[in-house]
């Protein structure tokens, strides 16, 4: 089958791969519905952030080199995560500042790399999705997507087109949830304070479901909400937009 | 000032469990964030101003020697003196020598973070000179015998009830039944206490927000007017400033002033912006007899030309800490030295060493909110990451973290093996967590499960499922 649309390489992200494949399939569906040819290069693993943010530049570069190779030749590279897309988009070129040839390839990749929902809206000009989700949701703006890639209006716009969905804004939507990669295990007490505040704000909205665009933050917030005994469901925004939100939410038991 | 940055974790633990402190920190959001947002939204050219501010400072830092020498020439021409001090000890001795020559018994002080940096108050006291803080916040922490916890609101960690208690304990000559509830009550009482001290003081010490090379002026901004009293009523005015405070011209200072109050307190301008240009001239109605500028380096010139030079653009507005979720959680004292929050996480290791302050650049989620509000566009997270890199390269990172990273990197650079391992992990964890959907505890993941559940994976890795459904394409 041939398509006229762009050829997109899906950067699955390590967390989606391991924890929540549904998000990957949701991303594929949303992009295919918008006319893209989506491929999943087999040689991908992680974007390298764990090393990069720990100051381990050598390992960050080694992992980044693999990503640059794996995603050579696609029209676009898209990740269902502002954090990983931000890593490639914002930080890969600087990471190879002392290797001009790789830096050039990194820049080329950076320019073609997007976070999923902003890719749908800003590049593919998707205005609405054909999905139904009865209920009230609230939305947390994950930091990297918000501040590195200006993802803010795009998810709200598409959520607005979902049948039956009402969005109640989270007052502290732009404040970090306390995940921060290794931060959450290096400074668990501070992280706990941040995610507790966040969970309380989420519960106070009265929304039945919390959505966000980054699985790291979602696991953190879902873990805290369930520890606090809250019954708020937690999902990646792509699941709702793709109409793949009928399985168990993050941290929910399997249904059978 | 002695640092406790090494015990950041223990400091943070204490702060998180201090209910009174947590209540005090709750005011940051409405007190600072909302006010800044409103005033920034009302100024369409704010983003362009940020660019100008950054450019002015970058230009100045590129020619720092030139502008500092020009500043000194002008100060001398105005009848003042500039004292170049490399270290805190030199700065303290210089100030002590001036005080001794003036036979000073008390000195009044305007707010100065550089004075904190050199531990001036304790040093003066040890030399039988009484420092009197005149900024309300500084006055409060002076009677509480605490260091500041914030660079523009030094007593932000103290509640009104605590201030009332401190004032009653300290001002024993006043009616014990007096009302001490509103901020105005505290200001009035502190002012009354301070009035005579201004006149008694032999020397007035202030900081400086800017040093202006073109005119040899020093500039302070305050909301209480205490700085003006300090520098006008003392017979000798000593300005203590770090050397990156210099800007070329009055116009440059005016540009940055437009950014400063908006970013700091959400005001368009601070209530008082005071320019001091030399001692009193024969025809002046008032002013000090002597005018000294103590210029402190303390490691700053060593930051020039390094990855950390951008930090020297900082104008000490505190927007970064006012918007930092980590600062909001633990407050300023946890950081363990003079400068807290994101700017402190970069400046502290630069000034006192990454061995001492290594925690600070690590204790960040890199949420980037600091950089997004910094009027001088200082890339704070990027510089914190530079410190993490230095730490890692010098082998200072914790062995567990290093070991974990090594295993992860080994796998992440071998996609086939990686796929095998994650496929297995997804299956095993998915099967174990299938019934509950989450884990309350997991081996090796105590940092995570100590405070929150670990959601269970769905059970198969994406790549495994994709290979089945689409033949791996
Ligand atoms: S780093 Fe930026 S935001 Fe923080 S105090 Fe300095 S100028 Fe203000």
XYZ file of C-alpha atoms and ligand atoms in Angstrom:
737
model
C 0.000 0.000 0.000
C 1.448 3.384 -0.880
C 0.488 6.661 0.700
C 1.072 10.205 -0.417
C 1.723 11.460 3.124
C 5.097 11.867 4.804
C 7.182 8.910 5.915
C 7.455 9.092 9.681
C 9.836 7.205 11.946
C 8.185 6.555 15.314
C 10.531 7.012 18.239
C 8.657 4.782 20.645
C 10.614 5.921 23.752
C 11.978 3.445 26.273
C 9.157 3.956 28.763
C 6.339 3.422 26.259
C 8.142 0.354 24.930
C 8.458 -1.192 28.364
C 5.381 0.071 30.185
C 2.648 1.050 27.857
C 2.722 -0.167 24.271
C -0.848 1.114 23.862
C 0.579 4.640 23.659
C 2.821 3.579 20.773
C -0.111 2.049 18.901
C -2.170 5.167 19.594
C 0.604 7.288 18.071
C 0.736 5.060 14.999
C -3.043 5.215 14.569
C -3.215 9.006 14.931
C -0.485 9.541 12.364
C -1.800 6.946 9.932
C -5.264 8.460 10.185
C -3.652 11.764 9.234
C -2.153 10.184 6.133
C 1.380 9.329 7.243
C 3.339 6.188 6.525
C 4.638 5.177 9.929
C 7.640 2.943 10.439
C 9.300 1.790 13.623
C 13.073 1.412 13.166
C 14.146 -1.699 15.048
C 17.528 -0.312 16.093
C 16.103 2.239 18.542
C 16.334 2.038 22.338
C 16.354 5.250 24.372
C 17.142 8.901 23.625
C 20.015 8.998 26.133
C 18.543 11.391 28.675
C 19.359 9.288 31.747
C 23.061 9.624 30.934
C 22.873 13.182 29.628
C 21.176 14.545 32.730
C 23.521 12.612 35.006
C 26.517 14.309 33.433
C 27.629 11.097 31.689
C 28.332 12.709 28.336
C 30.219 9.778 26.814
C 27.338 7.339 27.255
C 24.788 9.969 26.235
C 26.690 10.434 22.991
C 26.979 6.701 22.358
C 23.224 6.261 22.727
C 22.457 9.403 20.722
C 24.658 8.169 17.883
C 22.476 5.050 17.681
C 19.347 7.193 17.413
C 20.879 9.389 14.710
C 21.759 6.270 12.684
C 18.431 4.534 13.251
C 16.372 7.519 12.109
C 18.356 8.467 9.059
C 16.244 9.248 6.023
C 12.758 9.778 7.480
C 10.768 12.877 6.602
C 9.910 13.242 10.275
C 10.758 11.593 13.551
C 7.959 11.661 16.105
C 7.877 10.661 19.772
C 4.853 10.407 22.082
C 6.889 12.382 24.642
C 7.929 16.027 24.914
C 10.858 14.994 27.001
C 12.457 12.618 24.477
C 11.540 14.762 21.477
C 12.985 17.735 23.374
C 16.177 15.820 24.031
C 16.685 15.181 20.321
C 15.400 18.564 19.214
C 17.149 20.745 21.797
C 20.173 18.889 23.031
C 21.549 16.517 20.368
C 23.220 19.234 18.289
C 24.992 20.717 21.337
C 26.024 17.264 22.516
C 28.141 16.847 19.383
C 29.485 20.387 19.304
C 33.040 19.017 19.123
C 32.294 16.558 16.276
C 31.262 18.692 13.293
C 30.187 15.804 11.078
C 27.916 14.186 13.662
C 26.736 17.634 14.767
C 25.492 18.248 11.253
C 23.567 14.978 11.250
C 22.247 15.759 14.724
C 21.013 19.137 13.543
C 19.338 17.566 10.565
C 17.598 15.078 12.850
C 16.711 17.764 15.400
C 14.910 19.819 12.780
C 12.755 16.860 11.718
C 11.912 15.679 15.252
C 8.582 16.464 16.894
C 6.449 15.628 19.871
C 3.375 13.660 18.758
C 0.465 15.996 19.502
C 2.193 19.162 18.313
C 3.235 17.246 15.183
C -0.403 16.385 14.497
C -1.592 19.952 14.962
C 1.302 22.131 13.813
C 2.728 20.049 10.960
C -0.078 17.764 9.801
C -2.697 20.475 10.461
C -5.038 17.978 12.096
C -7.986 19.900 13.499
C -10.057 17.152 14.998
C -9.933 13.488 15.868
C -12.672 10.893 15.600
C -12.755 9.699 19.203
C -15.285 9.362 21.969
C -14.444 9.688 25.658
C -17.337 10.338 27.984
C -16.170 12.129 31.097
C -14.236 14.984 32.608
C -10.470 15.096 32.217
C -7.763 17.413 33.448
C -4.401 17.965 31.762
C -0.871 18.347 33.121
C 1.667 20.131 30.916
C 4.880 18.166 31.169
C 7.867 20.481 31.522
C 10.039 19.624 28.529
C 7.175 19.643 26.061
C 5.861 22.897 27.466
C 9.104 24.854 27.736
C 11.368 23.298 25.123
C 8.778 22.596 22.438
C 5.901 24.974 23.274
C 3.340 22.176 23.555
C 0.388 23.844 25.259
C -2.535 24.675 22.992
C -2.218 21.637 20.691
C -3.435 18.888 23.064
C -6.255 21.129 24.300
C -7.315 21.786 20.756
C -7.545 18.108 19.848
C -9.120 17.140 23.176
C -11.774 19.748 22.385
C -12.818 17.647 19.397
C -13.270 14.418 21.359
C -16.946 13.528 21.687
C -18.259 13.606 25.234
C -15.051 14.920 26.773
C -14.994 17.918 29.118
C -11.667 19.481 30.058
C -11.323 21.036 33.502
C -8.055 22.956 33.714
C -5.575 21.985 36.407
C -4.579 25.182 38.274
C -0.946 24.109 38.662
C -0.759 22.547 35.184
C 2.610 24.149 34.380
C 4.318 23.222 37.656
C 6.626 20.223 37.578
C 5.179 16.984 39.008
C 8.497 16.070 40.655
C 9.488 13.264 38.290
C 12.633 14.756 36.753
C 14.121 11.429 35.616
C 16.614 10.233 38.204
C 15.650 13.176 40.457
C 12.649 11.250 41.749
C 14.836 8.498 43.181
C 17.851 10.666 44.088
C 15.741 13.126 46.099
C 12.628 11.080 46.905
C 11.469 13.312 49.742
C 11.447 16.475 47.664
C 9.931 14.622 44.738
C 7.279 13.257 47.096
C 6.344 16.748 48.246
C 6.019 17.915 44.642
C 3.977 14.970 43.437
C 1.776 15.044 46.542
C 0.917 18.691 45.855
C 0.258 17.780 42.248
C -1.960 14.809 43.142
C -3.978 16.948 45.537
C -4.493 19.581 42.851
C -5.593 16.868 40.429
C -8.099 15.435 42.894
C -9.410 18.934 43.640
C -10.379 19.445 39.989
C -12.887 16.633 40.390
C -11.875 15.236 36.995
C -12.235 11.491 36.547
C -9.117 11.207 34.400
C -5.723 12.904 34.385
C -3.990 13.186 31.021
C -0.490 14.267 30.024
C 1.884 13.724 27.153
C 4.844 12.108 28.906
C 4.905 8.647 30.403
C 7.548 9.484 33.042
C 5.334 12.130 34.604
C 2.273 9.920 34.184
C 3.855 6.987 36.046
C 4.915 9.353 38.822
C 1.505 10.965 39.186
C -0.401 7.683 38.784
C 1.820 6.089 41.423
C 1.137 8.897 43.866
C -2.592 9.074 43.191
C -2.966 5.364 43.827
C -0.752 5.533 46.938
C -3.045 8.261 48.253
C -6.068 6.109 47.497
C -7.498 8.513 44.912
C -9.593 6.916 42.195
C -8.561 9.335 39.433
C -7.612 7.395 36.290
C -4.390 8.312 34.549
C -3.717 8.017 30.815
C -1.466 9.299 28.079
C -3.304 11.888 25.999
C -2.656 9.889 22.809
C -4.750 6.981 24.109
C -7.784 9.228 24.389
C -7.193 11.006 21.073
C -6.786 7.680 19.241
C -9.842 6.107 20.828
C -7.673 3.465 22.524
C -8.679 4.302 26.067
C -10.862 1.296 26.814
C -8.149 -0.863 28.423
C -6.984 -0.484 32.017
C -5.626 2.964 32.885
C -2.035 3.362 34.107
C -1.675 1.393 37.351
C -5.104 -0.251 37.035
C -5.465 -4.040 37.294
C -6.099 -5.998 34.098
C -9.802 -6.226 33.369
C -10.460 -9.969 33.053
C 29.486 32.303 55.753
C 29.998 28.645 56.652
C 28.270 26.346 54.198
C 26.040 23.384 55.059
C 25.391 22.546 51.398
C 26.931 19.107 51.868
C 23.999 18.201 54.103
C 21.429 19.407 51.587
C 19.444 16.176 51.921
C 19.277 16.345 55.691
C 18.498 20.078 55.506
C 15.704 19.360 53.043
C 14.343 16.587 55.252
C 14.138 18.992 58.173
C 12.511 21.686 56.053
C 9.894 19.325 54.649
C 8.911 18.292 58.156
C 8.749 21.832 59.527
C 5.051 22.710 59.466
C 5.626 26.388 60.253
C 8.142 26.756 57.438
C 5.823 24.981 55.027
C 3.075 27.441 55.906
C 5.406 30.392 55.334
C 6.515 29.029 51.954
C 2.897 28.807 50.860
C 2.884 32.573 50.260
C 5.352 32.478 47.386
C 2.755 31.697 44.782
C 0.421 34.605 45.370
C 3.128 36.875 46.739
C 5.512 36.627 43.806
C 4.351 34.494 40.897
C 0.970 36.083 40.336
C 2.294 39.619 40.700
C 5.091 39.011 38.240
C 2.769 37.422 35.716
C 0.388 40.362 35.760
C 3.012 43.045 35.356
C 4.886 41.130 32.652
C 1.698 40.565 30.673
C 1.054 44.299 30.821
C 4.356 45.113 29.103
C 4.362 44.028 25.452
C 8.084 44.695 25.023
C 9.113 42.561 27.998
C 10.630 39.815 25.844
C 12.570 42.362 23.789
C 13.756 43.984 27.015
C 15.087 40.602 28.161
C 17.153 40.422 24.988
C 18.498 43.933 25.595
C 19.327 43.142 29.213
C 21.187 40.001 28.198
C 23.090 41.851 25.473
C 24.111 44.697 27.777
C 25.536 42.286 30.320
C 27.232 40.114 27.713
C 28.927 43.173 26.283
C 29.990 44.358 29.724
C 31.362 40.954 30.710
C 33.348 40.809 27.470
C 35.021 44.098 28.449
C 34.811 43.823 32.209
C 38.308 45.138 32.946
C 37.680 48.223 30.827
C 34.373 49.103 32.493
C 35.628 48.455 36.007
C 38.655 50.677 35.500
C 36.474 53.367 34.009
C 34.144 53.062 36.981
C 37.071 53.478 39.354
C 38.359 56.566 37.505
C 34.958 58.181 37.847
C 34.605 57.293 41.509
C 37.987 58.852 42.196
C 37.101 61.929 40.146
C 33.968 62.249 42.280
C 36.070 62.179 45.445
C 35.508 58.552 46.431
C 37.713 55.471 46.697
C 37.486 52.003 45.148
C 38.975 49.065 47.065
C 39.705 45.984 44.948
C 39.301 42.844 47.040
C 40.054 39.377 45.774
C 38.764 37.437 48.769
C 36.126 37.784 51.477
C 38.948 38.226 54.013
C 40.350 41.184 52.082
C 36.912 42.762 51.864
C 36.285 42.305 55.594
C 39.650 43.794 56.535
C 39.118 46.727 54.202
C 35.766 47.517 55.762
C 37.135 47.057 59.271
C 39.990 49.466 58.519
C 37.514 52.106 57.344
C 35.350 51.585 60.440
C 38.383 51.766 62.740
C 39.594 54.984 61.129
C 36.134 56.483 61.645
C 36.195 55.126 65.232
C 32.881 53.476 64.469
C 30.924 51.774 67.227
C 27.813 51.066 65.218
C 27.243 50.729 61.505
C 23.861 50.716 59.807
C 23.397 48.334 56.927
C 21.176 48.237 53.896
C 20.415 44.813 52.449
C 23.440 43.208 50.808
C 23.926 39.608 49.764
C 27.623 40.257 49.209
C 27.873 41.275 52.879
C 26.369 37.861 53.690
C 28.823 36.227 51.340
C 31.777 37.666 53.272
C 30.167 37.066 56.677
C 30.410 40.747 57.521
C 28.095 40.970 60.523
C 29.783 38.258 62.561
C 33.166 39.739 61.723
C 32.204 43.259 62.795
C 30.690 41.956 66.021
C 33.864 40.030 66.766
C 35.657 43.345 66.399
C 33.343 45.161 68.791
C 31.429 47.012 66.104
C 27.678 46.610 66.141
C 26.026 46.103 62.738
C 22.395 47.243 62.596
C 20.314 45.823 59.779
C 17.781 48.373 58.514
C 15.841 46.394 55.907
C 12.767 44.995 57.694
C 13.424 41.424 56.576
C 17.103 41.648 57.485
C 16.206 43.261 60.789
C 13.907 40.331 61.587
C 16.480 37.677 60.817
C 19.160 39.621 62.649
C 17.183 39.510 65.875
C 16.404 35.854 65.193
C 20.089 35.223 64.592
C 19.462 33.486 61.262
C 20.880 33.848 57.768
C 18.566 35.030 54.971
C 16.601 32.326 53.173
C 15.872 34.317 50.020
C 17.853 36.947 48.145
C 15.190 39.663 48.115
C 12.874 38.524 50.907
C 15.371 37.376 53.541
C 12.715 36.508 56.139
C 10.283 34.742 53.815
C 10.610 31.617 55.960
C 9.198 33.389 59.017
C 5.468 33.659 59.745
C 3.789 36.762 61.160
C 3.185 35.004 64.458
C 6.879 34.298 64.768
C 7.797 37.915 64.009
C 5.356 39.135 66.640
C 6.941 36.804 69.174
C 10.439 37.940 68.247
C 9.527 41.606 68.488
C 7.910 41.145 71.905
C 10.930 39.267 73.154
C 13.350 41.816 71.771
C 11.634 45.182 72.294
C 10.959 44.729 75.997
C 10.552 48.453 76.655
C 7.298 48.518 74.645
C 3.780 47.771 75.864
C 3.481 43.956 75.880
C -0.209 44.219 74.931
C 0.427 46.206 71.734
C -1.022 44.972 68.439
C 1.427 43.064 66.233
C -0.556 41.483 63.422
C -0.338 43.330 60.115
C 2.850 43.939 58.099
C 2.351 47.655 58.859
C 2.610 46.982 62.611
C 5.990 45.375 62.127
C 7.268 48.101 59.808
C 6.209 50.855 62.208
C 7.800 49.186 65.180
C 11.048 48.417 63.358
C 11.206 51.958 62.008
C 10.773 53.456 65.435
C 13.517 51.214 66.767
C 15.841 52.141 63.928
C 15.308 55.904 63.801
C 17.967 56.849 66.351
C 20.312 54.171 65.138
C 20.571 55.913 61.767
C 21.760 59.108 63.446
C 24.108 57.306 65.845
C 25.764 55.270 63.133
C 29.287 56.220 62.211
C 29.301 54.274 58.973
C 26.484 53.225 56.632
C 27.045 50.111 54.529
C 24.878 49.286 51.521
C 25.064 46.876 48.650
C 24.604 47.890 45.033
C 22.308 46.687 42.289
C 24.418 48.453 39.675
C 27.731 50.214 39.360
C 27.676 52.704 36.506
C 30.968 53.057 34.660
C 29.972 56.240 32.853
C 29.371 58.239 36.035
C 30.971 56.295 38.885
C 27.547 55.993 40.523
C 26.280 53.100 42.580
C 22.576 52.264 42.504
C 20.329 50.588 45.037
C 16.641 49.779 44.811
C 14.530 49.355 47.943
C 10.908 49.519 48.926
C 11.439 50.857 52.423
C 13.794 53.780 51.943
C 16.084 52.265 54.539
C 18.988 52.212 52.117
C 18.737 55.958 51.607
C 18.746 56.605 55.341
C 21.699 54.294 55.750
C 23.814 56.001 53.163
C 22.788 59.595 53.840
C 22.781 59.730 57.606
C 26.005 57.858 58.254
C 29.051 60.090 57.918
C 30.792 57.546 55.800
C 29.124 55.486 53.071
C 30.636 52.130 52.204
C 29.223 50.299 49.192
C 30.014 46.617 48.987
C 29.480 45.092 45.564
C 30.706 42.171 43.512
C 32.452 43.164 40.325
C 29.859 41.869 37.829
C 27.439 44.567 38.973
C 28.989 47.109 36.629
C 27.099 48.356 33.551
C 28.445 50.855 31.036
C 25.923 53.693 31.142
C 22.958 55.197 32.948
C 20.789 54.158 30.011
C 21.902 50.561 30.415
C 20.976 50.660 34.091
C 17.591 52.113 33.143
C 16.942 49.223 30.741
C 17.791 46.595 33.325
C 15.846 48.427 36.032
C 12.730 47.923 33.914
C 13.352 44.189 34.119
C 14.434 44.043 37.736
C 11.405 45.124 39.750
C 8.976 43.406 37.392
C 10.839 40.125 37.717
C 11.462 40.479 41.434
C 8.355 41.789 43.157
C 5.994 42.325 40.233
C 6.319 46.093 40.578
C 6.969 48.361 37.610
C 9.626 50.096 39.668
C 10.750 49.627 43.225
C 9.635 52.442 45.505
C 13.123 53.915 45.863
C 15.835 53.815 43.213
C 18.818 55.689 44.595
C 21.930 56.780 42.739
C 24.994 57.628 44.843
C 27.757 59.522 43.109
C 30.656 60.249 45.420
C 30.709 61.958 48.822
C 29.031 65.236 49.662
C 30.293 68.162 47.574
C 30.717 71.639 49.107
C 27.383 72.896 47.814
C 25.369 69.755 48.605
C 22.822 70.021 51.400
C 23.580 66.578 52.727
C 25.478 63.396 52.018
C 28.322 61.410 53.559
C 31.795 62.809 54.123
C 33.432 59.717 52.675
C 32.410 57.379 49.858
C 34.012 53.948 49.454
C 33.282 51.140 47.044
C 34.532 47.730 48.141
C 34.686 45.653 44.956
C 34.674 41.934 45.619
C 35.843 39.269 43.194
C 35.668 36.071 45.291
C 35.946 33.699 42.352
C 33.898 35.616 39.808
C 36.732 36.591 37.486
C 37.616 32.891 37.305
C 34.142 32.254 35.817
C 34.878 34.550 32.872
C 35.519 32.640 29.686
C 34.120 29.397 31.144
C 30.812 27.558 30.691
C 29.615 29.528 33.703
C 30.223 33.072 32.484
C 26.524 33.574 31.701
C 25.799 33.304 35.428
C 27.529 36.654 35.878
C 24.606 38.302 34.086
C 22.468 37.650 37.170
C 20.806 40.752 38.619
C 19.616 39.014 41.815
C 15.924 39.456 41.073
C 14.999 36.069 42.613
C 12.470 35.209 39.896
C 14.178 31.839 39.456
C 13.707 30.808 43.095
C 10.215 32.313 43.219
C 9.208 29.936 40.431
C 11.252 26.914 41.471
C 9.248 23.930 42.753
C 12.263 22.619 44.669
C 12.803 25.964 46.407
C 9.072 26.086 47.165
C 9.326 22.646 48.775
C 12.400 23.139 50.954
C 12.958 26.903 51.280
C 16.259 28.734 51.126
C 18.106 27.517 54.222
C 18.248 23.955 52.913
C 20.643 25.057 50.169
C 23.138 25.707 52.916
C 24.850 28.878 51.786
C 24.122 32.486 50.831
C 22.446 31.952 47.464
C 19.518 29.512 47.278
C 17.287 28.289 44.462
C 18.351 27.806 40.851
C 20.750 30.757 40.767
C 22.370 29.396 43.913
C 22.568 25.925 42.390
C 24.889 27.400 39.776
C 26.602 30.194 41.701
C 27.332 28.311 44.914
C 29.458 25.555 43.326
C 31.188 28.262 41.277
C 32.120 30.256 44.359
C 32.732 27.623 47.031
C 33.427 24.538 44.909
C 31.482 21.605 43.531
C 32.904 19.316 46.245
C 31.113 21.410 48.834
C 27.965 22.215 46.875
C 27.643 19.204 44.560
C 24.088 18.457 45.690
C 22.696 21.754 44.523
C 22.997 21.328 40.739
C 21.721 17.757 41.175
C 18.634 18.691 43.141
C 16.719 19.871 40.099
C 14.144 18.208 37.873
C 15.298 20.420 34.980
C 11.726 21.603 34.669
C 13.124 24.782 33.145
C 10.767 27.204 34.831
C 13.696 29.219 36.207
C 15.157 29.831 32.790
C 11.744 30.680 31.388
C 11.340 33.554 33.869
C 14.964 34.714 34.212
C 15.008 38.285 32.909
C 18.643 37.924 31.874
C 17.953 34.687 29.965
C 20.508 32.740 31.973
C 20.414 29.067 30.921
C 20.311 27.806 34.504
C 19.472 24.118 33.850
C 22.186 23.897 31.225
C 24.768 25.158 33.686
C 23.544 22.793 36.405
C 24.064 20.013 33.884
C 27.620 21.255 33.272
C 28.251 20.773 36.980
C 26.824 17.265 36.861
C 29.183 16.540 33.973
C 32.171 17.815 35.941
C 31.127 15.748 38.907
C 30.745 12.652 36.759
C 34.045 13.173 34.983
C 35.859 13.574 38.270
C 34.286 10.359 39.523
C 32.330 12.134 42.251
C 28.955 10.643 41.268
C 27.578 8.009 43.685
C 28.785 4.461 42.770
C 25.209 3.082 42.570
C 24.289 5.714 40.014
C 27.468 5.093 38.032
C 26.934 1.340 38.059
C 23.316 1.667 37.008
C 24.213 3.987 34.159
C 26.957 1.676 32.943
C 24.573 -1.295 32.720
C 21.888 0.811 31.083
C 24.326 2.283 28.532
C 25.694 -1.163 27.719
C 22.179 -2.315 26.838
C 20.988 0.885 25.206
C 23.808 0.736 22.669
C 22.947 -2.893 21.740
C 19.387 -2.773 20.370
C 18.926 -6.518 19.894
C 20.028 -7.387 23.387
C 18.109 -4.399 24.746
C 14.960 -5.607 23.017
C 15.387 -9.056 24.530
C 15.865 -7.715 28.047
C 12.992 -5.195 27.921
C 10.719 -7.789 26.341
C 11.432 -10.106 29.263
C 11.089 -7.376 31.862
C 7.743 -6.276 30.424
C 6.473 -9.858 30.573
C 7.711 -10.600 34.077
C 6.642 -7.312 35.656
C 3.417 -7.341 33.694
C 2.552 -10.837 34.928
C 3.478 -10.031 38.529
C 1.476 -6.808 38.524
C -1.457 -8.049 36.489
C -3.836 -8.548 39.392
C -3.159 -5.285 41.252
C -1.994 -3.084 38.378
C 0.759 -1.676 40.545
C 3.523 -2.492 42.988
C 3.664 -1.125 46.505
C 7.314 -2.059 46.741
C 9.903 -3.398 44.338
C 13.444 -4.622 44.947
C 16.062 -1.972 43.995
C 13.336 0.606 43.484
C 12.926 1.836 47.059
C 13.584 5.424 45.971
C 10.454 5.173 43.877
C 8.176 2.902 45.874
C 9.035 4.476 49.215
C 6.737 7.365 48.366
C 4.555 6.218 45.475
C 3.311 3.044 43.818
C 4.991 1.702 40.721
C 2.367 1.125 38.032
C 2.787 -2.299 36.419
C 3.633 -2.518 32.717
C 0.924 -3.712 30.330
C 2.803 -6.983 29.876
C 4.383 -6.968 26.426
C 6.909 -4.523 25.033
C 5.820 -2.323 22.147
C 8.536 -3.689 19.918
C 7.502 -7.290 20.574
C 3.885 -6.513 19.746
C 4.816 -4.468 16.695
C 6.936 -7.301 15.345
C 3.959 -9.625 15.686
C 1.394 -7.296 14.224
C 3.367 -5.604 11.498
C 6.242 -7.965 10.910
C 8.629 -5.440 12.399
C 8.127 -2.734 9.790
S 19.374 33.845 37.754
Fe 17.976 35.155 36.606
S 16.011 34.897 37.656
Fe 17.584 34.145 39.067
S 18.101 35.888 40.341
Fe 19.536 35.892 38.643
S 18.626 37.236 37.103
Fe 17.001 36.708 38.551
